[in-house]
Structure formats: C-alpha cells, structure tokens
PDB file of C-alpha atoms in Angstrom:
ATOM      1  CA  UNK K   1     -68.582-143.893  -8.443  1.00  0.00           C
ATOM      2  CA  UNK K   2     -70.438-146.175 -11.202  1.00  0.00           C
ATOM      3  CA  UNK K   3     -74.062-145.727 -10.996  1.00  0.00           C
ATOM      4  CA  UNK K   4     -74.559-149.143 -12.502  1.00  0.00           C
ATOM      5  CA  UNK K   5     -72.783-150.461 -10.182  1.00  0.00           C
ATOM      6  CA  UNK K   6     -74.517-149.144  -6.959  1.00  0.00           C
ATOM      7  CA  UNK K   7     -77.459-150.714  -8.412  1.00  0.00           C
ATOM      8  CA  UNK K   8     -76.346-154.078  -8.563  1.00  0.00           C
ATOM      9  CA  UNK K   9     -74.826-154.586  -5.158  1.00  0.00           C
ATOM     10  CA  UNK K  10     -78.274-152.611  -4.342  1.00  0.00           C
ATOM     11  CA  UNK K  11     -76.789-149.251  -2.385  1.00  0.00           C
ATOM     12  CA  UNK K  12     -79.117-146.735  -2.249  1.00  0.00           C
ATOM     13  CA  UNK K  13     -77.521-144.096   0.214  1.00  0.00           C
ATOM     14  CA  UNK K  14     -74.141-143.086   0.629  1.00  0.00           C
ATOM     15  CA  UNK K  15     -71.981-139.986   2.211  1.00  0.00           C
ATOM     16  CA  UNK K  16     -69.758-138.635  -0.257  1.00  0.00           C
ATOM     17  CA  UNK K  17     -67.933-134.918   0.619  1.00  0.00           C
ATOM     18  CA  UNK K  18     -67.267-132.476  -1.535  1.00  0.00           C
ATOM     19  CA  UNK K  19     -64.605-131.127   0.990  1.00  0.00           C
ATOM     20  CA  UNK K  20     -61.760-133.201   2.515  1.00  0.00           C
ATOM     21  CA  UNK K  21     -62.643-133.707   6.573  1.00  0.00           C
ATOM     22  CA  UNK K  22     -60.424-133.696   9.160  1.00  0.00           C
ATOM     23  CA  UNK K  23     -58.984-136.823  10.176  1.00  0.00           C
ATOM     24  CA  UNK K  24     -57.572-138.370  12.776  1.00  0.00           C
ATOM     25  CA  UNK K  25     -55.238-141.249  12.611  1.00  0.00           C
ATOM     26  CA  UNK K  26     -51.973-142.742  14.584  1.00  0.00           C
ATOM     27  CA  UNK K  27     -48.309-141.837  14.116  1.00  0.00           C
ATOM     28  CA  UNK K  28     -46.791-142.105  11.021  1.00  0.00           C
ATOM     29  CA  UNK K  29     -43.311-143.005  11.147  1.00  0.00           C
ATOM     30  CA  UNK K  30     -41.730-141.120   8.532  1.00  0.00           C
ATOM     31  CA  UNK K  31     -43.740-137.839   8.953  1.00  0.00           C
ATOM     32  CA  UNK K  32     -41.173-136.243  11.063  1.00  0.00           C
ATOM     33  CA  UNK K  33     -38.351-136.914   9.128  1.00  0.00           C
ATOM     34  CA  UNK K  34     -40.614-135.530   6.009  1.00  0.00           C
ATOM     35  CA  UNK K  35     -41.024-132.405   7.895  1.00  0.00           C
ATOM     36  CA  UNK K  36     -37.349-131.943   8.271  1.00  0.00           C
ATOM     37  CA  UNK K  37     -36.515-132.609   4.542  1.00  0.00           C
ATOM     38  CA  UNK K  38     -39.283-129.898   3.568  1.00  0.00           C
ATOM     39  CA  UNK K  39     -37.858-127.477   5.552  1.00  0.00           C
ATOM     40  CA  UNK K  40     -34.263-127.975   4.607  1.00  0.00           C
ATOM     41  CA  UNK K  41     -35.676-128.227   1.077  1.00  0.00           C
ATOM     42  CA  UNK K  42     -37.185-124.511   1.168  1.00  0.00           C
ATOM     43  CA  UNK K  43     -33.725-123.023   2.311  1.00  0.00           C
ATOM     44  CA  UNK K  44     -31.321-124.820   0.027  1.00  0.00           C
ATOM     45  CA  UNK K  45     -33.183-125.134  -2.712  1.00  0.00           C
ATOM     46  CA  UNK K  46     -34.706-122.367  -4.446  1.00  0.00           C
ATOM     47  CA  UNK K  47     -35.920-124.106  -7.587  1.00  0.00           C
ATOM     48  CA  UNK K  48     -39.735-123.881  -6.777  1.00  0.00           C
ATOM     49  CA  UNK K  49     -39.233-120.122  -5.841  1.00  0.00           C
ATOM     50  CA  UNK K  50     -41.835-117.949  -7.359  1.00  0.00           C
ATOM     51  CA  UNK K  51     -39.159-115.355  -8.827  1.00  0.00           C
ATOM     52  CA  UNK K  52     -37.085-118.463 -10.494  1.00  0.00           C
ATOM     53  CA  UNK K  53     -40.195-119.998 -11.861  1.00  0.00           C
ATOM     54  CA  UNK K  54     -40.888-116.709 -13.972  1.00  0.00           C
ATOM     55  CA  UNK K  55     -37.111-116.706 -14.593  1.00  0.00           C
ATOM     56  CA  UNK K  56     -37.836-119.769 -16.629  1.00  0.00           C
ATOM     57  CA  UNK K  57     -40.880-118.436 -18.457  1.00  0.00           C
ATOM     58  CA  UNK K  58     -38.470-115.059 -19.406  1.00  0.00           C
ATOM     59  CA  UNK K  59     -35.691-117.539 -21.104  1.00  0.00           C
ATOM     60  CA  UNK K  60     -38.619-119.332 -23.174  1.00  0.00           C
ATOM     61  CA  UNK K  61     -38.400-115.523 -25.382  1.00  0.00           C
ATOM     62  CA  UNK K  62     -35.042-115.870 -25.528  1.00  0.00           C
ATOM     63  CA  UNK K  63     -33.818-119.105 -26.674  1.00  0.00           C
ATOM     64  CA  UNK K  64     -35.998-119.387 -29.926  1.00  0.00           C
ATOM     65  CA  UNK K  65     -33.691-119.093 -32.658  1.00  0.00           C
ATOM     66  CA  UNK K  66     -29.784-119.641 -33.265  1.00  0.00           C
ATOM     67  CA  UNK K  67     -26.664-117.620 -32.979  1.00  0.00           C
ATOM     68  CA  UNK K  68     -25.717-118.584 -36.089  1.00  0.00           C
ATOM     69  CA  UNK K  69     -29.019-118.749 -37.802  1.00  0.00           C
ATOM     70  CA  UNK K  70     -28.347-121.214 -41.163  1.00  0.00           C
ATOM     71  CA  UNK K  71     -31.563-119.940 -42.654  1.00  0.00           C
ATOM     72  CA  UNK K  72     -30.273-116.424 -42.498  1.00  0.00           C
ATOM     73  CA  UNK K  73     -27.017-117.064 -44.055  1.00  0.00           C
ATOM     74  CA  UNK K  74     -29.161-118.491 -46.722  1.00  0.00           C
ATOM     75  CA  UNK K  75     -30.778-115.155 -47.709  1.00  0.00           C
ATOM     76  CA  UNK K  76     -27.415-113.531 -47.841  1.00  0.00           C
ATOM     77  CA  UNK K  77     -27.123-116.314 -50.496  1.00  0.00           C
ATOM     78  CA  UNK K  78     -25.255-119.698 -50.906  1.00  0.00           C
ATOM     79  CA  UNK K  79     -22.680-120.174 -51.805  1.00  0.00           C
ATOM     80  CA  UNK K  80     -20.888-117.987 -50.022  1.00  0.00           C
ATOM     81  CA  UNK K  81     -17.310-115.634 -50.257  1.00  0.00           C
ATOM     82  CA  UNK K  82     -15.513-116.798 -47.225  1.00  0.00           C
ATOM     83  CA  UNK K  83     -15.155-112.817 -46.825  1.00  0.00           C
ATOM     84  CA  UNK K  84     -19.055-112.796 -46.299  1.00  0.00           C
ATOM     85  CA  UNK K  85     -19.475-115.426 -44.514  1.00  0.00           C
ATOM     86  CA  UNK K  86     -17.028-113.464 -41.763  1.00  0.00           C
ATOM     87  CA  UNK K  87     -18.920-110.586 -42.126  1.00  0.00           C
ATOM     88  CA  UNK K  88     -21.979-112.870 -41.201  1.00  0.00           C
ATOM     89  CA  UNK K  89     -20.786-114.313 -39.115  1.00  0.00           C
ATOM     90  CA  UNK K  90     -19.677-111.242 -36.869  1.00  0.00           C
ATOM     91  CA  UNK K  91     -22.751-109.743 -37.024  1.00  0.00           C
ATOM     92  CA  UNK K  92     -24.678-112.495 -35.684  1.00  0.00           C
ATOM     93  CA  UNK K  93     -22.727-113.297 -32.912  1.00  0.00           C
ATOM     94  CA  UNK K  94     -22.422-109.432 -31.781  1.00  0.00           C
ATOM     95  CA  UNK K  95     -26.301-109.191 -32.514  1.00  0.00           C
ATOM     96  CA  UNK K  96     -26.771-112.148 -30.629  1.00  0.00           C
ATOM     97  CA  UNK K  97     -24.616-111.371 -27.215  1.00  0.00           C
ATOM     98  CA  UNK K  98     -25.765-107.619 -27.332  1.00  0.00           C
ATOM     99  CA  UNK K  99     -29.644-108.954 -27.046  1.00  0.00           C
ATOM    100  CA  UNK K 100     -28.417-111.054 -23.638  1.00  0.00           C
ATOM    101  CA  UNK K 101     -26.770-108.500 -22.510  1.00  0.00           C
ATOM    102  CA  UNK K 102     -29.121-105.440 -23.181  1.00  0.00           C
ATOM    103  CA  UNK K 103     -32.255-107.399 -22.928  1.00  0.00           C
ATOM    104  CA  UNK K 104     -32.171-110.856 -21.359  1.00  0.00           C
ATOM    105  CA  UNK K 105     -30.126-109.244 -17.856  1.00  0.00           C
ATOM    106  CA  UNK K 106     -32.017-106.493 -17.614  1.00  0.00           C
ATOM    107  CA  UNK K 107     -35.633-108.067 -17.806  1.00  0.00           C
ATOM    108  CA  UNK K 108     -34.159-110.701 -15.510  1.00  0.00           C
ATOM    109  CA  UNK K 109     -32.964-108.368 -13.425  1.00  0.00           C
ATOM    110  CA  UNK K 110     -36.782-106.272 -13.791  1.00  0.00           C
ATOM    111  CA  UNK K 111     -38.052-109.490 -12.610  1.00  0.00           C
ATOM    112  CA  UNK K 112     -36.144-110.045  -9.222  1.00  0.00           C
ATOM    113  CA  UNK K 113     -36.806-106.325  -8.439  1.00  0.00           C
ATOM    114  CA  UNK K 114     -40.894-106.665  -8.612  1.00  0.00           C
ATOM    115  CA  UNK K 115     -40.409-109.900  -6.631  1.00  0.00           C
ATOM    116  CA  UNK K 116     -38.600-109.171  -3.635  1.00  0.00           C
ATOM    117  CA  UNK K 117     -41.399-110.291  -1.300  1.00  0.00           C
ATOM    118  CA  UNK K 118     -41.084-114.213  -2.879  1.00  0.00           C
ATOM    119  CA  UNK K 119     -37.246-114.014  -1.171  1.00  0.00           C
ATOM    120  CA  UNK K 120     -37.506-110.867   1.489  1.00  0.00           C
ATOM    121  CA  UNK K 121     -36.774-113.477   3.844  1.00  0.00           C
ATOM    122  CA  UNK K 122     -33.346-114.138   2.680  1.00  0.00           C
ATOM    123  CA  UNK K 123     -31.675-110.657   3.062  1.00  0.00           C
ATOM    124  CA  UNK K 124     -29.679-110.097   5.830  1.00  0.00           C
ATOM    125  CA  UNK K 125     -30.758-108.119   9.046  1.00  0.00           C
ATOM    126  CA  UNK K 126     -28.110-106.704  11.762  1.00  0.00           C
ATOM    127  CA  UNK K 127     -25.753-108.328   9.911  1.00  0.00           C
ATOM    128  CA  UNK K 128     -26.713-111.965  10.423  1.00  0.00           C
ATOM    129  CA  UNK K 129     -23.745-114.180   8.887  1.00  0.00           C
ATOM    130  CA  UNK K 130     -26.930-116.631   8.305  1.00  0.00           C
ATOM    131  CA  UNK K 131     -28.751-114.787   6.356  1.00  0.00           C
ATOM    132  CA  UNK K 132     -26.108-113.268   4.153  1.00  0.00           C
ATOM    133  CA  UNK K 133     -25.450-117.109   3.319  1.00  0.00           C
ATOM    134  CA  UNK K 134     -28.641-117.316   2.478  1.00  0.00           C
ATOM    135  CA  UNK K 135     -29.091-114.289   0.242  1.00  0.00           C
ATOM    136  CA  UNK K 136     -25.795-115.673  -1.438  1.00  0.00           C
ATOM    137  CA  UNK K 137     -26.962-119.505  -2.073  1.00  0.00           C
ATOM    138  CA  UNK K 138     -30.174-117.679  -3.563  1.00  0.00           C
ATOM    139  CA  UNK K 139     -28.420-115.922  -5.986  1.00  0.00           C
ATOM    140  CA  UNK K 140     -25.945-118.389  -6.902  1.00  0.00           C
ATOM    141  CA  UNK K 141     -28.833-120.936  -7.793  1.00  0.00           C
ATOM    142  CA  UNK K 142     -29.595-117.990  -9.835  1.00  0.00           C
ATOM    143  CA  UNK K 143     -26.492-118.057 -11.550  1.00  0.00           C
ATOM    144  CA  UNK K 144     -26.580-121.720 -11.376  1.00  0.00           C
ATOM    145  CA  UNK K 145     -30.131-121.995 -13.419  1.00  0.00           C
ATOM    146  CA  UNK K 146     -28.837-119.098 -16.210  1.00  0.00           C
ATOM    147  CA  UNK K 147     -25.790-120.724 -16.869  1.00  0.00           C
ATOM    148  CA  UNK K 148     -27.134-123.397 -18.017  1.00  0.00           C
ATOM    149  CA  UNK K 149     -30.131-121.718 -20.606  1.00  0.00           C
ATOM    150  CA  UNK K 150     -26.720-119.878 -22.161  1.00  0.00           C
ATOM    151  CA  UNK K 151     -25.350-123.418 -22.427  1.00  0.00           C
ATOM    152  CA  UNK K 152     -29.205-124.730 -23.364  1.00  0.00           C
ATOM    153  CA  UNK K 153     -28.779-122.182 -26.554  1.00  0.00           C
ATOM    154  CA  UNK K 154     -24.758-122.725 -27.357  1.00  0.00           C
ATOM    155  CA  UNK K 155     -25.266-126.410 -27.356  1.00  0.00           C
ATOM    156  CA  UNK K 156     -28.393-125.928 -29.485  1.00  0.00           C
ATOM    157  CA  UNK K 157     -27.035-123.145 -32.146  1.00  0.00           C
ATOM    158  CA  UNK K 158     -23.958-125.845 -32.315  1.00  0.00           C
ATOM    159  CA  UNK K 159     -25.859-128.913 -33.418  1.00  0.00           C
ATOM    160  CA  UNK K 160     -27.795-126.465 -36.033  1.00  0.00           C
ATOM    161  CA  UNK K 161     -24.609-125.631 -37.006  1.00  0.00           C
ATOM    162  CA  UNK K 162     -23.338-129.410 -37.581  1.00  0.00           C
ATOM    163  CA  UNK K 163     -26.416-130.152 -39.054  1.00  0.00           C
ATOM    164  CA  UNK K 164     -25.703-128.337 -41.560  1.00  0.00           C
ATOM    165  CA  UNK K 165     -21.779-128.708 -42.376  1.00  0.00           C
ATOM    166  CA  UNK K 166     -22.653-132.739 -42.082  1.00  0.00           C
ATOM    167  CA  UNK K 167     -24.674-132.305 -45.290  1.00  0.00           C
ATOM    168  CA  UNK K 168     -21.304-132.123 -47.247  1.00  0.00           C
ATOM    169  CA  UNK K 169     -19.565-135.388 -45.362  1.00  0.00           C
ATOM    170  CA  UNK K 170     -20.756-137.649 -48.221  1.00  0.00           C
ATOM    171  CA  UNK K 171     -19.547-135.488 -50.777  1.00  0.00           C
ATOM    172  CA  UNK K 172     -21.144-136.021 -54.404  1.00  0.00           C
ATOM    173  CA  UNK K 173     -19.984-139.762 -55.177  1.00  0.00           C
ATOM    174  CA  UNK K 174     -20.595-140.140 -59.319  1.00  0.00           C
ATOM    175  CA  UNK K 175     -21.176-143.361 -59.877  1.00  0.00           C
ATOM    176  CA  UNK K 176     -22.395-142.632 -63.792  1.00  0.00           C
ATOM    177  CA  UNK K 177     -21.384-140.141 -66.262  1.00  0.00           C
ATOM    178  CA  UNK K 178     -21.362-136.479 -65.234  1.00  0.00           C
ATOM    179  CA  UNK K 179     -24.316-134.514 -65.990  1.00  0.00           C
ATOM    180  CA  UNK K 180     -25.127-130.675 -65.345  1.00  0.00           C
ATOM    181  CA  UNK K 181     -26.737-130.115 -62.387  1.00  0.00           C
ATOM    182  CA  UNK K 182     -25.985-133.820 -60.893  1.00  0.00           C
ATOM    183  CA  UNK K 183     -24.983-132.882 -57.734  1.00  0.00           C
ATOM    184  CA  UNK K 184     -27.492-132.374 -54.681  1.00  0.00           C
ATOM    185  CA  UNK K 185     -25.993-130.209 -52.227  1.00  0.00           C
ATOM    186  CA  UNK K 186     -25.923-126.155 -52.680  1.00  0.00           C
ATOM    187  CA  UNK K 187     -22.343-125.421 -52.474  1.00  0.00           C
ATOM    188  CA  UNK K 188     -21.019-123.777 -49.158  1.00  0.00           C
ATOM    189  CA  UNK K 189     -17.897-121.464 -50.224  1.00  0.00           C
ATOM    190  CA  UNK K 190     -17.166-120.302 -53.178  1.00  0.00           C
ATOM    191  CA  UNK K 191     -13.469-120.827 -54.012  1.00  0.00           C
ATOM    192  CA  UNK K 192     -11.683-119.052 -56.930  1.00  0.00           C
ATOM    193  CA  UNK K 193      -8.411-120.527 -58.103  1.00  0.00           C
ATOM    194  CA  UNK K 194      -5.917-118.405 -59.803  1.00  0.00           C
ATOM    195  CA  UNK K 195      -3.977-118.966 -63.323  1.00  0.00           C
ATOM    196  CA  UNK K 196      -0.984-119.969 -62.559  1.00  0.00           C
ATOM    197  CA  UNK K 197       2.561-118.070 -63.496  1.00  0.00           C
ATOM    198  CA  UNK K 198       4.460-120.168 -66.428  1.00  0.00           C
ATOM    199  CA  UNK K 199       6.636-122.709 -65.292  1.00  0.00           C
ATOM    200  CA  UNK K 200       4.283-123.300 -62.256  1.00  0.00           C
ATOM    201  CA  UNK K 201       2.485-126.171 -61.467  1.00  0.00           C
ATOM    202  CA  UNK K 202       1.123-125.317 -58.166  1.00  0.00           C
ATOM    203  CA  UNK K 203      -2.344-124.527 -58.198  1.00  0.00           C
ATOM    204  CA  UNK K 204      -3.199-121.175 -56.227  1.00  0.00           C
ATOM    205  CA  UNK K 205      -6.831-120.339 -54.429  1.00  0.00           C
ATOM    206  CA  UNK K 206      -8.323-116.938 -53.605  1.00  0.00           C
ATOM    207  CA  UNK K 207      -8.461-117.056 -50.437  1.00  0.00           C
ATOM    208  CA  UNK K 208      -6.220-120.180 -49.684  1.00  0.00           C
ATOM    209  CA  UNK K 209      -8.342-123.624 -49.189  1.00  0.00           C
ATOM    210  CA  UNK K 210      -6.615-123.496 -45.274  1.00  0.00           C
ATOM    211  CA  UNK K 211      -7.914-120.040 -44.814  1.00  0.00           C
ATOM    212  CA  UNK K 212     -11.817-121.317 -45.751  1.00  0.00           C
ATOM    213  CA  UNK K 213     -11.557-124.345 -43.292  1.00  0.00           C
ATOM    214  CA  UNK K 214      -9.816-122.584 -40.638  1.00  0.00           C
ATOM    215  CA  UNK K 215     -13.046-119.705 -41.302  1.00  0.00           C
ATOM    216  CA  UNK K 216     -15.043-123.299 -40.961  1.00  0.00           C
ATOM    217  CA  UNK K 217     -13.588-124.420 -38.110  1.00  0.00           C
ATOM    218  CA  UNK K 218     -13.546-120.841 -35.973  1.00  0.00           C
ATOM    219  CA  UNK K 219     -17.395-121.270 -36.042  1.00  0.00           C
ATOM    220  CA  UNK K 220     -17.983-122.922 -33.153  1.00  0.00           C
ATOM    221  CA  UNK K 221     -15.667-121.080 -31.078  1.00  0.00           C
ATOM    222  CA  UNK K 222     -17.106-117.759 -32.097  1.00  0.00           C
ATOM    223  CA  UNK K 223     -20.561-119.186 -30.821  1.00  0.00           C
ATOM    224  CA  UNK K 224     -19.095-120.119 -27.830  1.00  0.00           C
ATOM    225  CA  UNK K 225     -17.352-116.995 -27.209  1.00  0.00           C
ATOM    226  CA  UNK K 226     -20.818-115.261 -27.691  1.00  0.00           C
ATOM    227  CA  UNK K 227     -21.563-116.306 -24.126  1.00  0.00           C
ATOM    228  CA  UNK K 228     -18.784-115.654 -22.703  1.00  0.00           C
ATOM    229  CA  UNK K 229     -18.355-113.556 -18.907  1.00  0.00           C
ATOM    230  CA  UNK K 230     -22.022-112.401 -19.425  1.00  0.00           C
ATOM    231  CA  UNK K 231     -23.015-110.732 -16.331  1.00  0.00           C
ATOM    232  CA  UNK K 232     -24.692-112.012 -13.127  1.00  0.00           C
ATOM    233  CA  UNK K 233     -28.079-109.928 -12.291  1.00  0.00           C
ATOM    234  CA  UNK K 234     -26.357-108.940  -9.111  1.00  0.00           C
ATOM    235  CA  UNK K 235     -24.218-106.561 -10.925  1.00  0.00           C
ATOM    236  CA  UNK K 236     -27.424-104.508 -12.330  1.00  0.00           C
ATOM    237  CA  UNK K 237     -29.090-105.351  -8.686  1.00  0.00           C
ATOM    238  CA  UNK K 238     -25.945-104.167  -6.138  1.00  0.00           C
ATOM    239  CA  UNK K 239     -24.267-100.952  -6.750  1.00  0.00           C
ATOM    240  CA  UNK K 240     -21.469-102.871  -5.150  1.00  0.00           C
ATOM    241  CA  UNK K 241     -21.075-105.747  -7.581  1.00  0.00           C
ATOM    242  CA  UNK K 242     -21.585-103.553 -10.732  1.00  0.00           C
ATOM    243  CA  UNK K 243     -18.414-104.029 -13.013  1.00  0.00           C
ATOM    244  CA  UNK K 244     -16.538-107.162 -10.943  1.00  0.00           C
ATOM    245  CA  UNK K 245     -15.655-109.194 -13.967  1.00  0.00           C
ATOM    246  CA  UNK K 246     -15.850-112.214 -11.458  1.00  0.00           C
ATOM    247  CA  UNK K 247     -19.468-111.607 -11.116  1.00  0.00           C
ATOM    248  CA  UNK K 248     -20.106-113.511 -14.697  1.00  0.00           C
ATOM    249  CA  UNK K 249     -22.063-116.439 -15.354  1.00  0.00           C
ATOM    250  CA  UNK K 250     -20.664-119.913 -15.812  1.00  0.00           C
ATOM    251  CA  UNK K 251     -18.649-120.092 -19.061  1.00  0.00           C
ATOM    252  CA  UNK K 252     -18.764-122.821 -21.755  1.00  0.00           C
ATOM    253  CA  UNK K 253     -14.606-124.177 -22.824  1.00  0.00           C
ATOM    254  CA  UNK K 254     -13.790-125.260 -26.082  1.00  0.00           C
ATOM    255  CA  UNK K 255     -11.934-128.213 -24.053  1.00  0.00           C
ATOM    256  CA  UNK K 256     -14.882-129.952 -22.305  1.00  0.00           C
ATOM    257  CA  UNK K 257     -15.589-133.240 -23.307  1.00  0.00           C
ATOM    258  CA  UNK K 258     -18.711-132.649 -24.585  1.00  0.00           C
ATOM    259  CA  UNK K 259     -17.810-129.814 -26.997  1.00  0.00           C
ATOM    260  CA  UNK K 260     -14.986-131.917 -28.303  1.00  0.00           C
ATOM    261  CA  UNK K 261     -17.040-135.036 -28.978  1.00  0.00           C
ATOM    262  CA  UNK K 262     -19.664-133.101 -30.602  1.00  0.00           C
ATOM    263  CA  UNK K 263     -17.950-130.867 -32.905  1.00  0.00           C
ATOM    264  CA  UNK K 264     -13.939-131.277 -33.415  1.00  0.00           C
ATOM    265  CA  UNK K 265     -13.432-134.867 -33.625  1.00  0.00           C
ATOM    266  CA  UNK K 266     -16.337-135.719 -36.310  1.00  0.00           C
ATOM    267  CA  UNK K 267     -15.927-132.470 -37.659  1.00  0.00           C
ATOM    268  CA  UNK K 268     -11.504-133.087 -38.710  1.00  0.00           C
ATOM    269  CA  UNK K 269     -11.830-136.267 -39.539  1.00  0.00           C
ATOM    270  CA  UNK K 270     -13.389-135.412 -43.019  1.00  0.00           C
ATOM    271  CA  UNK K 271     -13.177-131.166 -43.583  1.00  0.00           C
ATOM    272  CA  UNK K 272      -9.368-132.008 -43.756  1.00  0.00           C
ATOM    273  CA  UNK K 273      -9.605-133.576 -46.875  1.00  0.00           C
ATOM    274  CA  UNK K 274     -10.495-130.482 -48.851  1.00  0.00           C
ATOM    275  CA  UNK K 275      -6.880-129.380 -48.327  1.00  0.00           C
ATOM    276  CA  UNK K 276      -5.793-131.977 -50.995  1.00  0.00           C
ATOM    277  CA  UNK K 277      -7.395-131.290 -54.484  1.00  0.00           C
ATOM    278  CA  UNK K 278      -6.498-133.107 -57.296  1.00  0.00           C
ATOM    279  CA  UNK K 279      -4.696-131.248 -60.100  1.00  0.00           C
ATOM    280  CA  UNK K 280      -7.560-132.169 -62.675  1.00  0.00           C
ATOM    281  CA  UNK K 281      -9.438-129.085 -60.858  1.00  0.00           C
ATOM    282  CA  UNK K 282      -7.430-127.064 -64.171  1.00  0.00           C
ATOM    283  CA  UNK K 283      -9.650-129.087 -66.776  1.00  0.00           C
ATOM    284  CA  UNK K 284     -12.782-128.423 -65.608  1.00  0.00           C
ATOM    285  CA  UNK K 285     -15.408-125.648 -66.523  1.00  0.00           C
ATOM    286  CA  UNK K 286     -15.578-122.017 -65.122  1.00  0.00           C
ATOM    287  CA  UNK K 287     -17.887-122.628 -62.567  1.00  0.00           C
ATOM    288  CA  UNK K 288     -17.727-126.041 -60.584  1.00  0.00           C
ATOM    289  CA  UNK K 289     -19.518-127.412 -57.610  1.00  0.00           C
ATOM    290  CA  UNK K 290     -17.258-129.046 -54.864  1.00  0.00           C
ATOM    291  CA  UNK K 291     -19.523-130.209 -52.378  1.00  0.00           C
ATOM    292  CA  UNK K 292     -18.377-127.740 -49.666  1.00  0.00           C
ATOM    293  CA  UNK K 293     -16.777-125.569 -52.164  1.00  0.00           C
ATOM    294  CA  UNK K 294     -17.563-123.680 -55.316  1.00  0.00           C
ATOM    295  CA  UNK K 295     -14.996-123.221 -57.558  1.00  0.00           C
ATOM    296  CA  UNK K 296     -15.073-120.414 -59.587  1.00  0.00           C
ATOM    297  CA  UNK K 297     -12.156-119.583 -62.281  1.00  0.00           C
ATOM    298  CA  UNK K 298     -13.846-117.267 -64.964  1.00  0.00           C
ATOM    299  CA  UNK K 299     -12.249-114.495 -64.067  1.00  0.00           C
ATOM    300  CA  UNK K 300      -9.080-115.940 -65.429  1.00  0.00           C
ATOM    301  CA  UNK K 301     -10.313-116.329 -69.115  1.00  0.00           C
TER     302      UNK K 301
END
C-alpha cells in the first residue's frame, strides 16, 4: 500500500481488486454455530430492528430539557413563596406528562404504523400460537426500550434537581464580621416569620418551616409521578388494548435503591436542620438571607 515501499523491495506489478472475490476455503468450525446464534438473534432480539432504531432517534426530541426545569423557576424569580414554587411546580410536571402523552405516544405510535413491513413477519396468521409470541416479545422490547428513556429523563431531571438544592449544603459559614451582601448563594424560599402574641416566646413562620421542606422534599416524587402508568403504543395501535390500565410502561418507585441513594438519604441528612432556628432570628434586619431560606419580617413593623 506504500509506494515507497514497493520500490525498495523492487515490485513493479501487482493484482489488487476493487471488489471482494469469491473464495473458497475449508470448514470453519464455529460457522455453524454462528449461523444459529444469528438466527436466534433476529427473533429474540429486536434491538437492530429498523422501526426501534428510529424509535431511538424520536426520544432524542424528547429528552432535551427537565421536568423541573431550574432555569425556568429562575425567571419566575428567586427566591421563591413556597406558594409559587407549588404553583411551578404543578405546571411543569402536568406540562411535562401531557407532552409524553399527547406527543411522544402518538409519534411513536405514527412511527410503528409507517413501518409495518420492518416487522410484518411477526403478526400472527391462522392463528399461529408462534407467531402471536412473537408479535408479543416485539412489542414488549418495545415497552422494554421506552421504559427506560422515561427513566433516562426522571433520573436526569432528578440530578438537575440535586444539583441545585446541594448548592445550599454548605450553608454561608462567616468566618469574619458580617457584611451586606456577604453571602453567595441566591436564597431558595422566602420565609416570613410572624410577631409574636405577648407573653410568647415561640417564634411563628408563614408558612411553617416543616411545610417549606416537606414542599422540598415532595419534589422528587412529583417528578417521578410525572411518568407514571404512561401508556404502551399498543393501546393507540389495537382497538383491543385501548384503555387497559395494565397496558402502561414500566414505572419508576420512590423505594428502589437507586432513588433512595440518590436523593433521600443525602438529601435528610442536612435539609432537616432548617427545622431548628435559633431564637436570634428576632434581632436581625427585615430582610435576611438563610441560605435555603429568605426571611422576610417587614411586614410586621
């Protein structure tokens, strides 16, 4: 392939095809098992399907983004009434599902329609038992593959999530005097504590401290609840299927393993800690940045 090098060992002529020949060589011993595994490979698993391929390629539209997009709770503003944040919060979830559900299915289910040649060979005929299986193992690897870009996207929106409420585990450790403006973190809530009635020492918050970090903590289980018993193509595909609330795709738990590692263990050990707030909250100025929280008591002048 080097010209410099055919010159050296002095070849002047050689055959080189631009087409691959046909060749003839001995047994090889593993060729026949090969043949076997390629065949059992094309009828149990339908990865390398045309249809699923472009199922892939339909996703890649719909897993930009986050269900609980950070940056657009920012333009609402930070920090933010707990009341908002609800609100938000709501709205982004319902936005969110409806777009799966309305959108993502349908196209999805478009797609399997204009394709039926890539898997005609799966449908059953006289009713074969063998070829109903087959239908059904397509499908389910279906299922199988769109689970798991709904649990792509709730694992993904979670760690934005985290990402963000991990900013505050630090807190704003003063190591100096206090100066305006010292603190680096935007606050996250804004907390309003109430005059107390005379005689009372208790210090009262509107809405309660435990009412903001349960709001905090129902996060991630609204984002996994998003996802929840979203509907297998079959049901827009089979007039038959259409409504069976057991034809759903795979749903995330709050109680896997992986859900709990990520989020509620890392995420207790430290939120907890805003339920406790000193009493010196009463000396401080009207408006006063708690890491997390904002406290806010100038209505009370």
């Amino acid at each position: 392939m080097e010209p410099d090098e055919l010159r050296r060992i002095g070849i002047t002529n050689y055959y080189r095809s631009d087409n691959c020949s046909m060749q003839i060589r001995g047994p090889i011993p593993w060729h026949e098992t090969a043949i076997i595994q390629r065949y059992q490979l094309r009828h149990n698993l339908y990865i390398f399907n045309d249809s699923i391929l472009m199922l892939n390629n339909i996703w890649k539209k719909y897993s930009k983004g986050y269900i609980f997009p950070i940056e657009g709770l920012k333009k609402v503003g930070l920090p933010i009434k707990p009341s908002s944040l609800k609100d938000f919060l709501d709205k982004s979830c319902e936005q969110f599902r409806r777009k799966l559900i309305t959108e993502w299915i349908v196209e999805c289910a478009e797609l399997f329609l204009k394709t039926k040649d890539s898997y005609r060979d799966f449908f059953p005929m006289h009713n074969n038992n063998v070829t109903k299986y087959k239908i059904q193992k397509f499908f389910d690897c279906i299922a199988t593959i769109m689970s798991r870009q709904l649990r792509q996207i709730v694992f993904k929106s979670l760690k934005h999530f985290m990402n963000k409420i991990l900013e505050y585990k630090n807190g704003n450790v003063i190591d100096s005097e206090f100066k305006e403006k010292l603190f680096i973190n935007l606050p996250f809530f804004v907390l309003r504590a109430v005059v107390p009635y005379p005689n009372l020492i208790q210090i009262l918050f509107e809405p309660t401290r435990e009412e903001c970090l349960n709001l905090l903590l129902s996060i991630p289980r609204k984002i996994i609840k998003t996802v929840e018993d979203i509907p297998r193509v079959e049901q827009l595909l089979m007039e038959k299927f259409k409504g069976d609330s057991t034809m759903v795709l795979k749903n995330i738990h709050e109680s896997e393993d992986a859900v709990q590692n990520m989020l509620f263990k890392e995420l207790n050990e430290w939120v907890i800690k805003y339920v406790i707030i000193n009493e010196d909250i009463l000396k401080l100025r009207d408006q006063v940045e708690l890491n997390l929280m904002k406290l806010d008591v100038s209505e009370n002048k």
